[in-house]
């Protein structure tokens, strides 16, 4: 599973980072990015939760 962040949509609420800091980090402008190419199985459920909690819908997860 991979996470993608639409940086044009991300508003820097940081919910993803606070929910799964092992997968998401914030840059100096407060915009999120994924820090792992493939999300480990142990973190996939939490990453899915972060996607659902994103207030702007900036996160998508690719199962492939």
XYZ file of N, CA, C and O in Angstrom:
256
model
N 0.844 -1.182 0.000
C 0.000 0.000 0.000
C 0.885 1.239 0.000
O 1.884 1.293 0.715
N 0.474 2.201 -0.797
C 1.205 3.474 -0.866
C 0.263 4.631 -0.579
O -0.913 4.561 -0.897
N 0.782 5.672 0.021
C 0.004 6.881 0.296
C 0.436 7.979 -0.657
O 1.621 8.125 -0.944
N -0.548 8.719 -1.122
C -0.295 9.897 -1.954
C -0.960 11.081 -1.268
O -2.073 10.966 -0.750
N -0.271 12.208 -1.286
C -0.812 13.438 -0.732
C -0.960 14.437 -1.870
O 0.003 14.720 -2.582
N -2.157 14.991 -2.031
C -2.362 16.071 -2.998
C -1.950 17.359 -2.298
O -2.703 17.909 -1.489
N -0.743 17.804 -2.582
C -0.189 18.968 -1.885
C -0.968 20.245 -2.173
O -0.952 21.172 -1.387
N -1.684 20.283 -3.275
C -2.503 21.458 -3.587
C -3.766 21.495 -2.736
O -4.363 22.555 -2.553
N -4.157 20.349 -2.200
C -5.371 20.241 -1.395
C -5.056 20.261 0.105
O -5.846 20.762 0.901
N -3.901 19.746 0.500
C -3.522 19.682 1.911
C -3.510 21.085 2.519
O -2.917 22.007 1.966
N -4.193 21.220 3.660
C -4.261 22.506 4.350
C -3.433 22.518 5.625
O -3.479 23.474 6.389
N -2.677 21.451 5.869
C -1.777 21.429 7.013
C -2.445 21.230 8.356
O -1.937 21.690 9.376
N -3.557 20.529 8.399
C -4.217 20.255 9.681
C -3.396 19.303 10.551
O -3.590 19.261 11.762
N -2.524 18.524 9.946
C -1.577 17.631 10.628
C -2.227 16.434 11.317
O -1.602 15.775 12.129
N -3.468 16.141 10.990
C -4.109 14.963 11.596
C -3.429 13.682 11.150
O -3.286 12.742 11.939
N -3.008 13.611 9.900
C -2.334 12.405 9.408
C -1.036 12.168 10.167
O -0.756 11.059 10.608
N -0.267 13.231 10.328
C 1.008 13.125 11.032
C 0.808 12.757 12.493
O 1.541 11.935 13.036
N -0.197 13.309 13.118
C -0.432 12.980 14.525
C -0.982 11.565 14.678
O -0.756 10.925 15.701
N -1.657 11.058 13.652
C -2.232 9.712 13.707
C -1.209 8.629 13.341
O -1.195 7.570 13.955
N -0.368 8.905 12.331
C 0.619 7.914 11.874
C 1.922 8.635 11.487
O 2.262 8.766 10.314
N 2.694 9.098 12.461
C 3.923 9.821 12.138
C 4.968 8.965 11.422
O 5.868 9.509 10.775
N 4.816 7.647 11.503
C 5.747 6.760 10.802
C 5.527 6.807 9.288
O 6.401 6.412 8.519
N 4.367 7.310 8.860
C 4.020 7.345 7.434
C 3.974 8.769 6.887
O 4.372 9.011 5.756
N 3.499 9.719 7.689
C 3.298 11.093 7.212
C 4.145 12.077 8.003
O 4.240 11.979 9.224
N 4.727 13.024 7.295
C 5.443 14.111 7.957
C 5.017 15.425 7.330
O 4.422 15.448 6.250
N 5.324 16.507 8.030
C 4.993 17.839 7.551
C 6.259 18.569 7.161
O 7.268 18.489 7.865
N 6.190 19.314 6.048
C 7.347 20.109 5.650
C 7.340 21.433 6.405
O 6.483 21.663 7.274
N 8.260 22.310 6.096
C 8.374 23.586 6.807
C 7.144 24.471 6.644
O 6.894 25.355 7.461
N 6.360 24.232 5.580
C 5.139 25.001 5.350
C 3.917 24.333 5.965
O 2.798 24.818 5.835
N 4.120 23.176 6.623
C 3.030 22.464 7.256
C 2.247 21.556 6.325
O 1.189 21.053 6.689
N 2.765 21.326 5.126
C 2.096 20.467 4.155
C 2.612 19.042 4.323
O 3.806 18.804 4.467
N 1.689 18.080 4.283
C 2.036 16.682 4.531
C 2.661 16.018 3.315
O 2.419 16.407 2.171
N 3.465 15.005 3.599
C 3.991 14.117 2.559
C 4.150 12.734 3.183
O 4.238 12.588 4.400
N 4.147 11.730 2.316
C 4.364 10.359 2.779
C 5.869 10.124 2.847
O 6.596 10.489 1.935
N 6.321 9.525 3.927
C 7.762 9.327 4.120
C 8.215 7.891 3.875
O 9.398 7.608 3.980
N 7.279 7.014 3.525
C 7.626 5.643 3.177
C 7.041 5.327 1.805
O 5.947 5.769 1.475
N 7.794 4.584 1.002
C 7.306 4.218 -0.327
C 6.190 3.183 -0.216
O 5.179 3.272 -0.909
N 6.380 2.194 0.643
C 5.368 1.163 0.868
C 5.042 1.123 2.356
O 5.931 0.925 3.180
N 3.778 1.300 2.670
C 3.347 1.313 4.067
C 3.388 -0.121 4.608
O 2.761 -1.015 4.038
N 4.114 -0.347 5.698
C 4.170 -1.686 6.283
C 2.777 -2.162 6.698
O 1.918 -1.359 7.092
N 2.558 -3.450 6.627
C 1.256 -4.039 6.956
C 0.771 -3.613 8.345
O -0.421 -3.360 8.538
N 1.675 -3.501 9.285
C 1.310 -3.141 10.655
C 0.759 -1.719 10.765
O 0.096 -1.389 11.747
N 1.016 -0.872 9.768
C 0.571 0.522 9.808
C -0.564 0.824 8.834
O -1.090 1.935 8.827
N -0.950 -0.144 8.033
C -1.935 0.119 6.987
C -3.304 0.514 7.535
O -3.942 1.424 7.006
N -3.751 -0.116 8.584
C -5.050 0.239 9.163
C -5.028 1.673 9.692
O -5.981 2.438 9.496
N -3.948 2.045 10.350
C -3.829 3.423 10.861
C -3.737 4.426 9.724
O -4.300 5.525 9.807
N -3.031 4.073 8.638
C -2.933 4.962 7.478
C -4.313 5.149 6.852
O -4.671 6.263 6.432
N -5.093 4.083 6.791
C -6.448 4.187 6.264
C -7.286 5.118 7.146
O -8.051 5.948 6.651
N -7.127 5.002 8.445
C -7.819 5.897 9.368
C -7.421 7.344 9.166
O -8.263 8.246 9.209
N -6.142 7.574 8.926
C -5.674 8.945 8.668
C -6.302 9.484 7.393
O -6.702 10.655 7.336
N -6.410 8.651 6.368
C -7.038 9.082 5.115
C -8.486 9.488 5.377
O -8.943 10.533 4.903
N -9.214 8.677 6.139
C -10.614 8.980 6.420
C -10.783 10.239 7.266
O -11.790 10.936 7.138
N -9.805 10.541 8.117
C -9.888 11.702 9.006
C -9.405 13.001 8.356
O -9.626 14.075 8.910
N -8.768 12.910 7.204
C -8.232 14.113 6.560
C -9.382 15.042 6.188
O -10.242 14.685 5.373
N -9.431 16.250 6.781
C -10.571 17.132 6.547
C -10.650 17.646 5.104
O -11.728 18.055 4.670
N -9.560 17.625 4.371
C -9.594 18.127 2.999
C -9.603 17.026 1.963
O -9.674 17.294 0.762
N -9.478 15.769 2.396
C -9.458 14.658 1.455
C -8.198 14.611 0.610
O -8.217 14.107 -0.511
N -7.093 15.092 1.147
C -5.840 15.174 0.400
C -5.109 13.832 0.290
O -4.202 13.702 -0.525
N -5.488 12.856 1.087
C -4.789 11.577 1.125
C -5.539 10.531 0.303
O -6.757 10.366 0.466
N -4.805 9.828 -0.536
C -5.351 8.648 -1.196
C -4.381 7.501 -0.934
O -3.175 7.705 -0.780
N -4.926 6.309 -0.859
C -4.120 5.108 -0.656
C -4.268 4.221 -1.875
O -5.382 4.002 -2.364
N -3.148 3.710 -2.339
C -3.110 2.812 -3.495
C -2.772 1.422 -2.994
O -1.711 1.217 -2.413
N -3.671 0.502 -3.203
C -3.482 -0.873 -2.745
C -2.424 -1.620 -3.556
O -1.898 -2.612 -3.112
N -2.135 -1.159 -4.752
C -1.224 -1.880 -5.643
C 0.175 -1.661 -5.404
O 1.028 -1.766 -4.748
